[in-house]
Coordinates of C-alpha atoms and ligand atoms in Angstrom, one line a residue:
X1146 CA 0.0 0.0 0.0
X1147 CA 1.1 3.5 -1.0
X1148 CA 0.7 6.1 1.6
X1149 CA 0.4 9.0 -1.4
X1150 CA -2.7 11.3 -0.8
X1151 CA -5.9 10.3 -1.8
X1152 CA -5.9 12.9 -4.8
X1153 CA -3.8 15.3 -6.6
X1154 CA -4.7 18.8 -8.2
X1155 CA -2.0 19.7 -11.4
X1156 CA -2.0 22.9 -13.0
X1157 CA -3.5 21.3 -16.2
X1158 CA -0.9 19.9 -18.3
X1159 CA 0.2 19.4 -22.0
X1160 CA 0.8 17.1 -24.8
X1161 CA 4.1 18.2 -26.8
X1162 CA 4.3 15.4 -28.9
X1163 CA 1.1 14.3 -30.2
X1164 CA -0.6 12.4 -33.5
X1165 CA -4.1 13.1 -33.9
X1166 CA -4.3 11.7 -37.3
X1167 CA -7.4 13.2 -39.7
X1168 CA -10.7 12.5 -41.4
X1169 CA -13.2 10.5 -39.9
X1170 CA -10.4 10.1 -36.4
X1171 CA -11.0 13.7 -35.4
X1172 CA -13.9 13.1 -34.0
X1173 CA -12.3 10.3 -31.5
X1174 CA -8.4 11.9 -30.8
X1175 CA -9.5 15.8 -30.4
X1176 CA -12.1 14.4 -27.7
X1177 CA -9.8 12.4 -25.9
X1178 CA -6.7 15.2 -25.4
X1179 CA -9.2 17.5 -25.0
X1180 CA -10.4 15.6 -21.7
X1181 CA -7.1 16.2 -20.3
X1182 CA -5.0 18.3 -22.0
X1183 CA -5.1 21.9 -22.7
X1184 CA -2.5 22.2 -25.6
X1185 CA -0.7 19.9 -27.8
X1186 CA 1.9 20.1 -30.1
X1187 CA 0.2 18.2 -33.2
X1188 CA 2.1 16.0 -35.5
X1189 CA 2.5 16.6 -39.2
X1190 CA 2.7 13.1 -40.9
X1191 CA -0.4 12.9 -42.7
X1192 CA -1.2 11.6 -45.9
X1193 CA 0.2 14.0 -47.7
X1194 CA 2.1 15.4 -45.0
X1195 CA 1.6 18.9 -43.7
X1196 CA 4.4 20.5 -45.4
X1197 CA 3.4 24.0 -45.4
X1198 CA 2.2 26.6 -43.5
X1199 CA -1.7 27.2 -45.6
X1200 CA -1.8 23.2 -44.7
X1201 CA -1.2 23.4 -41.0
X1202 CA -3.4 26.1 -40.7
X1203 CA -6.2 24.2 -42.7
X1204 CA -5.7 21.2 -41.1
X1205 CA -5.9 23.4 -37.3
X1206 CA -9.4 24.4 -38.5
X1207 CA -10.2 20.6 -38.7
X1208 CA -9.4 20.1 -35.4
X1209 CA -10.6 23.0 -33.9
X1210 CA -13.9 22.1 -35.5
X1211 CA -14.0 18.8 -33.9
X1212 CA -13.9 20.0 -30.3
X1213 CA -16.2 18.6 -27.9
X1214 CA -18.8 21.2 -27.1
X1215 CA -17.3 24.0 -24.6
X1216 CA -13.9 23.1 -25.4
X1217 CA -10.3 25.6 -25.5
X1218 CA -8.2 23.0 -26.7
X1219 CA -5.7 24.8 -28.4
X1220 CA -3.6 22.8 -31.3
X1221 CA 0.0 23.9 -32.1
X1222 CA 0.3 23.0 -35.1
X1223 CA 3.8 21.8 -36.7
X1224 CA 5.6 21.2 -40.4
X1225 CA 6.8 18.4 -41.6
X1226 CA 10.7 19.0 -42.9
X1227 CA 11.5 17.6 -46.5
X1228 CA 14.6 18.0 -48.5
X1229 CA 12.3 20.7 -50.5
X1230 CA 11.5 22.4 -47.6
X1231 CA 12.0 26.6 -48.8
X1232 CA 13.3 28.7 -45.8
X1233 CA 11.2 31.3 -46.6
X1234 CA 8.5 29.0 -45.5
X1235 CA 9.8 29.5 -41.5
X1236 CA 8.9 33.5 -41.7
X1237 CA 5.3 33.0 -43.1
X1238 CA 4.9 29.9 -40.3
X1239 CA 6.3 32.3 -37.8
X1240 CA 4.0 35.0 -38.9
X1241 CA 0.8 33.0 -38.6
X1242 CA 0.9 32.3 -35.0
X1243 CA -0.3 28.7 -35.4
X1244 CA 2.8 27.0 -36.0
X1245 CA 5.4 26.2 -33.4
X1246 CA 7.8 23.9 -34.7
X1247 CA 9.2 21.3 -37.9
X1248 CA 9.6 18.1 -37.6
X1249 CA 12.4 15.8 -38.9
X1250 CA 11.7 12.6 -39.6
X1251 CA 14.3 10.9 -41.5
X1252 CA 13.0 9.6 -44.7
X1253 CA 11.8 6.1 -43.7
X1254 CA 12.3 6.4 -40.1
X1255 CA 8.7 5.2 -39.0
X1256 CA 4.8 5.5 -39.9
X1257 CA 4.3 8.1 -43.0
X1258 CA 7.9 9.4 -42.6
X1259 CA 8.3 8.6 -47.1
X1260 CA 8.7 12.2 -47.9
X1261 CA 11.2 13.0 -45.1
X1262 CA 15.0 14.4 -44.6
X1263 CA 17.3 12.1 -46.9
X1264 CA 20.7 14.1 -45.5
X1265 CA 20.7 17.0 -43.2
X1266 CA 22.5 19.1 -45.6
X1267 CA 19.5 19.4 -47.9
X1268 CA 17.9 21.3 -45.0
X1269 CA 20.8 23.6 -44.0
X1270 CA 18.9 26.8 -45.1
X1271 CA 15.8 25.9 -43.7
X1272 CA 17.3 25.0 -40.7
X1273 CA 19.1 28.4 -40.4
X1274 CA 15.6 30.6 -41.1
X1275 CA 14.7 27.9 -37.8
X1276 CA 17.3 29.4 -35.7
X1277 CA 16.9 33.4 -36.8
X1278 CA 12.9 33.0 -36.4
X1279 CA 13.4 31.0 -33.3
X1280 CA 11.1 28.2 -34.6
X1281 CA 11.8 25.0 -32.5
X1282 CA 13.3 21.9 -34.8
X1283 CA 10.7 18.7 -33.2
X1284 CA 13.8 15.6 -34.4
X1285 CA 12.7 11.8 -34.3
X1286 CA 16.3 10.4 -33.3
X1287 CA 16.9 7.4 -35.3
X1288 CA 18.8 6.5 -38.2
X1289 CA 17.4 4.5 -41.0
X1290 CA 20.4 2.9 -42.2
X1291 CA 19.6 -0.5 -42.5
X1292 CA 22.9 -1.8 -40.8
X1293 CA 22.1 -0.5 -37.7
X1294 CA 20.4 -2.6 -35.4
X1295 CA 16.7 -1.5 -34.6
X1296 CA 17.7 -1.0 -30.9
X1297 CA 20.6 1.4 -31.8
X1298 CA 19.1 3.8 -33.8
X1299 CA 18.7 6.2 -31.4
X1300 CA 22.0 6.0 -29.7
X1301 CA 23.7 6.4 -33.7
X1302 CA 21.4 9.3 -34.8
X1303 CA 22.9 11.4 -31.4
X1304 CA 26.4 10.2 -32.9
X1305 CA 26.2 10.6 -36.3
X1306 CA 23.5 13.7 -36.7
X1307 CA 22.9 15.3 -33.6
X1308 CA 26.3 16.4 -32.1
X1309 CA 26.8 18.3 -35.6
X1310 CA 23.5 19.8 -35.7
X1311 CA 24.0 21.3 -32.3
X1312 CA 27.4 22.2 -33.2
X1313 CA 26.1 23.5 -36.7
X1314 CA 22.8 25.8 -35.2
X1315 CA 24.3 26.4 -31.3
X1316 CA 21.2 29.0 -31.2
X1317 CA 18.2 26.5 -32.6
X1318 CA 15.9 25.3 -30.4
X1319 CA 15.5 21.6 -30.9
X1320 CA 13.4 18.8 -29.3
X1321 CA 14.8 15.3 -28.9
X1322 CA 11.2 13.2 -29.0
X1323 CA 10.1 10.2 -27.5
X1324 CA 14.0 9.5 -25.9
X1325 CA 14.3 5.8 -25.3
X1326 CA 17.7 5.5 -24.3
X1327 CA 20.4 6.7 -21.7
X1328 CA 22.7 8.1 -24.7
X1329 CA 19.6 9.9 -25.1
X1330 CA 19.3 11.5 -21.5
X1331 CA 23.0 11.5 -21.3
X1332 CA 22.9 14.1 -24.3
X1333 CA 20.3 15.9 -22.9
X1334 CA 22.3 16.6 -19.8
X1335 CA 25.0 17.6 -21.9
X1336 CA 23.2 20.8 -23.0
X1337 CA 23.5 23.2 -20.9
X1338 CA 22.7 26.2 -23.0
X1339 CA 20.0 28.6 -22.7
X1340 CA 18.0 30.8 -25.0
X1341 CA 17.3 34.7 -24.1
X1342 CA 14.7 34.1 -22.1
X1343 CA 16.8 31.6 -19.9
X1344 CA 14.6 28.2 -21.2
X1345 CA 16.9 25.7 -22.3
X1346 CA 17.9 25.6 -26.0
X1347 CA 17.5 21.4 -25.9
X1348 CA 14.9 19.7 -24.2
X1349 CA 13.4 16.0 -24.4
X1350 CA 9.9 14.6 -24.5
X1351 CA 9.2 11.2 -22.9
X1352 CA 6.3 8.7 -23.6
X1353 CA 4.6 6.9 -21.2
X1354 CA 5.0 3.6 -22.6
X1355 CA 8.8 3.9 -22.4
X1356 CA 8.1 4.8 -18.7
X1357 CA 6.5 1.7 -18.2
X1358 CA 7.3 -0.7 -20.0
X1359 CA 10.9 -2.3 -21.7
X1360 CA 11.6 -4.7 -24.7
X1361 CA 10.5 -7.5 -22.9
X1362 CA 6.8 -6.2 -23.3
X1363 CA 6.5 -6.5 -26.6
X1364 CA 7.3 -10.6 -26.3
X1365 CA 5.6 -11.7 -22.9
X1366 CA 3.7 -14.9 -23.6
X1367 CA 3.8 -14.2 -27.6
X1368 CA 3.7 -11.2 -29.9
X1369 CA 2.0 -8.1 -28.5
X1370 CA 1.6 -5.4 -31.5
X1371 CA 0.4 -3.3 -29.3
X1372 CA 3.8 -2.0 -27.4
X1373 CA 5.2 -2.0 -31.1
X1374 CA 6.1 1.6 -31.4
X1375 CA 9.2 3.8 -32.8
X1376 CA 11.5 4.4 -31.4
X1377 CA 11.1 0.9 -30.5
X1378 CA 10.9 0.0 -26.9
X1379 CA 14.6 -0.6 -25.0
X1380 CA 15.9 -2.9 -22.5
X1381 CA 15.3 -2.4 -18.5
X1382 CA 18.6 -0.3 -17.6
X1383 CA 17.6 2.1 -20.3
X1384 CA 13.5 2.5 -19.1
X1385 CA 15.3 3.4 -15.7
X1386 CA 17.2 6.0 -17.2
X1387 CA 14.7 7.6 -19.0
X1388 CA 12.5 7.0 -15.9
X1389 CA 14.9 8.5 -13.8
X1390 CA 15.2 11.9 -15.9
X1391 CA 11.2 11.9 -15.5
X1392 CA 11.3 12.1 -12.3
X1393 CA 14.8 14.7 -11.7
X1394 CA 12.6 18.0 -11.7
X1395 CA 15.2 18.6 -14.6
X1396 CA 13.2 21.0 -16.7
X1397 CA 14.9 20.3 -20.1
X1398 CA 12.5 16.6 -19.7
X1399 CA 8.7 16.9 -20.4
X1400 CA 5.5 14.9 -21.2
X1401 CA 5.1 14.4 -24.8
X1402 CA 2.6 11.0 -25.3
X1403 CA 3.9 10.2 -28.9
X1404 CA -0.1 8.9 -28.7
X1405 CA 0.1 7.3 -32.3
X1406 CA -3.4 5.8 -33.2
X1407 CA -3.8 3.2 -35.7
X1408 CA -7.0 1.1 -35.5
X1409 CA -6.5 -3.0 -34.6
X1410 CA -6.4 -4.9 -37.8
X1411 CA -3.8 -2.3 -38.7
X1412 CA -1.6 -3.1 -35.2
X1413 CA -3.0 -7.3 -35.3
X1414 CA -1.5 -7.8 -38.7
X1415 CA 1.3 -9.6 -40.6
X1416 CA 3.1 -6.1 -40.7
X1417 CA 1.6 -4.3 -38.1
X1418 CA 2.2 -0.7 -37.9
X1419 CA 3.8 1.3 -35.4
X1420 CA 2.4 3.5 -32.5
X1421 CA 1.0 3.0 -29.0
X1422 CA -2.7 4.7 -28.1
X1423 CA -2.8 6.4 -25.0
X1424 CA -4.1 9.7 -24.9
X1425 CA -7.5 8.4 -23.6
X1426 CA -5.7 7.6 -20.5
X1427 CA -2.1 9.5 -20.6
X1428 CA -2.2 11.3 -17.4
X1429 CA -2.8 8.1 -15.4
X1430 CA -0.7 6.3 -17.2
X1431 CA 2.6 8.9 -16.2
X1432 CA 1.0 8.9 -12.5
X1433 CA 1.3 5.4 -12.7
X1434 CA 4.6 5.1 -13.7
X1435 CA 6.1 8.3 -11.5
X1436 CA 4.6 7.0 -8.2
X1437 CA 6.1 3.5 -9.0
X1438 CA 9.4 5.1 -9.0
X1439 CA 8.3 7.7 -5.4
X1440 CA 8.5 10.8 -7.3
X1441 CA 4.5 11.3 -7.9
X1442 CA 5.5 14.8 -6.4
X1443 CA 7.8 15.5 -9.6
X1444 CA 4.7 14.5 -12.3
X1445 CA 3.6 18.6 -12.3
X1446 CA 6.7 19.8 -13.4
X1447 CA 6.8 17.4 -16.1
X1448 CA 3.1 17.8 -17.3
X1449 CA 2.5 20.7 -16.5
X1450 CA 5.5 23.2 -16.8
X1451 CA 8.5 22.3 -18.2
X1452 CA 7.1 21.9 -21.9
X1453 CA 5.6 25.5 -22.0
X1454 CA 8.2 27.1 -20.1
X1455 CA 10.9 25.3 -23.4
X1456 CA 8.6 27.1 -25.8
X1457 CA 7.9 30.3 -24.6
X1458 CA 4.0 29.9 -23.4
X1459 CA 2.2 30.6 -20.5
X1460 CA 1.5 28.0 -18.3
X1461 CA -1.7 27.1 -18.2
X1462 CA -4.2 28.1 -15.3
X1463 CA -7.1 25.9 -14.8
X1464 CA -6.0 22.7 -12.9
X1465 CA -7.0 19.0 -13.3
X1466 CA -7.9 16.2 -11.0
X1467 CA -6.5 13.2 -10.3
X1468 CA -8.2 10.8 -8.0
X1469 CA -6.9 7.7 -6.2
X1470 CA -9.4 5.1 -7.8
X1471 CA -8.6 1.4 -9.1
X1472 CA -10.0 1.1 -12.6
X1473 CA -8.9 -1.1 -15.5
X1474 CA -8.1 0.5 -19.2
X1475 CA -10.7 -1.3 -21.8
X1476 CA -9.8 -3.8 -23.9
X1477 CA -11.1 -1.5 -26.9
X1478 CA -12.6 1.9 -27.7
X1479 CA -14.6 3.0 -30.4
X1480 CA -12.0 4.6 -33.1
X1481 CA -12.5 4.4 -37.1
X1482 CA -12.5 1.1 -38.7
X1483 CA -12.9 -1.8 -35.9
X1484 CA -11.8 0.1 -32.9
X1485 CA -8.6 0.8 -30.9
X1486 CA -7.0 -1.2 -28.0
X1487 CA -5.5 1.2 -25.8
X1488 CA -2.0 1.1 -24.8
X1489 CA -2.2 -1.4 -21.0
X1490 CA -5.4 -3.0 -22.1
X1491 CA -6.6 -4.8 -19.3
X1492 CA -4.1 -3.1 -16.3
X1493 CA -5.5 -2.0 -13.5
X1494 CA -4.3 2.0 -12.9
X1495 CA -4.3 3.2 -9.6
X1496 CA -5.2 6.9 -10.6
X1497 CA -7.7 8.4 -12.4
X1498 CA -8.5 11.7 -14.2
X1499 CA -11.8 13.8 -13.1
X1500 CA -12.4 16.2 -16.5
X1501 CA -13.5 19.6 -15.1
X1502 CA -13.7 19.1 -11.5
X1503 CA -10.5 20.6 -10.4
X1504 CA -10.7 24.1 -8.9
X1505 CA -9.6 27.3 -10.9
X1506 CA -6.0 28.8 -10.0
X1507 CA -6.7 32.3 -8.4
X1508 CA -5.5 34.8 -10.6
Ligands
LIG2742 C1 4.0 7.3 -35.1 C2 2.7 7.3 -36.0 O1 2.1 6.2 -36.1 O2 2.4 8.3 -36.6 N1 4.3 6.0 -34.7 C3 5.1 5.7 -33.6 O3 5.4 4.5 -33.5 N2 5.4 6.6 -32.7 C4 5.1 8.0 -35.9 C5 6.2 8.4 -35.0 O4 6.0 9.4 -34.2 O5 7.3 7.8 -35.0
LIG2743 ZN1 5.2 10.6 -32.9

């Protein structure tokens, strides 16, 4: 038995790192962040991708539109980086106050990632726009060379790419997504530097499946698509790494749920695709996984501070509930096509989320 309080009250948090795909999926993914978060950074990698800045800010009308009733949830909408990429591009997704990074995905890296970076150097004046508009670069850290082992792709993109890029752009601001590994946090640490608002220049969003779980998940009694996601999940000593970072207070680490929907015949199949689902149940889930380690008293920070303070927004005011409760995550939800089974299907969570019943933070 825990001896943690009986409920906790977070300045409501954020999603930095979030896929809330399009179409027909709206209707399901803009509900469920909405429940608990107020903002989230919104991933580009649609079919076509959103590659410039009249997309994003069609594709934000989409999801504003599909809002529950009574809703604020504000998306920050993102590009997607290709080798065709102009620079000029960064000013006009500067000026339209909608768009607040670019992502790199590597061309091939993971789910609709086709059209991405082929070498870094294609992307050198784009890149330099980035740092002069101070328009945050969003990078999925692996490699795609095909010689690399899958579970050190992380660890060679910080080698191969990453040291030069930060040597390259010292003044960019850049996201390391989803980390996985303790190269990962180890670089983290190793940025020091600041931006002129004194917010780090380098932070790091975490997942919580890669709080929870390791390798070993995706293979206990049999095959288990659903903990199949990219970067691919790592062994134990690297889990308690990232785990650890989590839970330092250190504010360059923050709560991004890389919450990458795909419907079940698309995971239950002979090539099932990549991505965990767990933004119906996110905030749990990290409470789970920080009071596990004793540092349930760190999970604020993480949700609800560190992300906005690395991009230069307000933290939010209005506050969410958490309540001690047992409850067990469904097997299925309704999604598109035949459903989704949520990332922990079947675990009993010892925390839920009360949508709306949290006092207001006096102004
Ligand atoms: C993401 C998706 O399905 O869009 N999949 C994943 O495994 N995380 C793409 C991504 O962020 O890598
Ligand atoms: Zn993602």
């Amino acid at each position: 038995m825990s001896s943690a309080p009986p409920r906790l009250i977070l300045t409501r948090p954020d999603d930095w790192h979030l896929h809330l795909r399009d179409g027909d999926a709206l209707a399901y993914t803009v509900g469920w962040s909405a429940a608990q978060f107020a903002r989230a950074i919104v991933m580009p990698n649609l079919k076509p991708p959103v590659v410039d800045t009249a997309l994003a800010l069609a594709y934000r009308q989409r999801v504003l539109a599909a809002r529950p009733a009574g809703s604020d949830f504000q998306p920050l909408m993102t590009l997607y980086l290709t080798d065709r990429t102009a620079p000029q591009e960064i000013a006009r997704a500067k000026a339209s106050g909608a768009v607040f990074g670019v992502k790199l995905y590597p061309a091939g890296a993971t789910t609709h990632s086709d059209s991405g970076v082929t070498e870094l150097r294609h992307v050198h004046g784009v890149l330099d726009a980035m740092q002069r508009e101070g328009m945050p670069l969003l990078v999925h850290g692996e490699v795609t060379d095909p010689e690399v082992d899958v579970f050190d792709r992380e660890a060679v993109f910080i080698e191969r790419h990453l040291v030069a890029l930060r040597r390259d752009f010292p003044a960019l601001k850049i996201v390391l997504e989803h980390i996985t590994t303790s190269h990962a946090v180890d670089f983290v640490l190793s940025q020091t530097a600041r931006d002129s608002r004194g917010a780090p220049l380098l932070g790091a969003t975490i997942t919580p499946q890669h709080l929870l779980h390791d390798r070993n998940a995706l293979f206990r009694g049999g095959l288990r698509p659903h903990y199949y996601c990219l970067p691919v999940l790592k062994r134990e000593s690297h889990r308690r790494r990232v785990l650890e970072a989590a839970c330092s207070g250190d504010p360059r680490f923050f709560l991004g749920t890389d919450s990458a929907p795909h419907a079940r015949a698309a995971k239950e199949a002979d090539c099932g695709c990549a991505g965990c689902f767990n933004a119906a149940h996110a905030l749990e889930l990290y409470a789970q996984a920080f009071e596990q380690a004793g540092c349930l008293h760190r999970l604020e920070g993480f949700a609800s501070h560190h992300g906005a303070d690395f991009y230069g927004l307000p933290r939010n005011r209005d506050r969410i509930e958490l309540r001690r409760q047992q409850w067990t995550v469904p097997q299925r939800l309704d999604y598109v096509d035949d459903g989704i089974v949520p990332l922990d299907a079947g675990r009993r969570l010892d925390w839920r989320a009360v949508a709306g019943a949290a006092p207001q933070q006096p102004a």
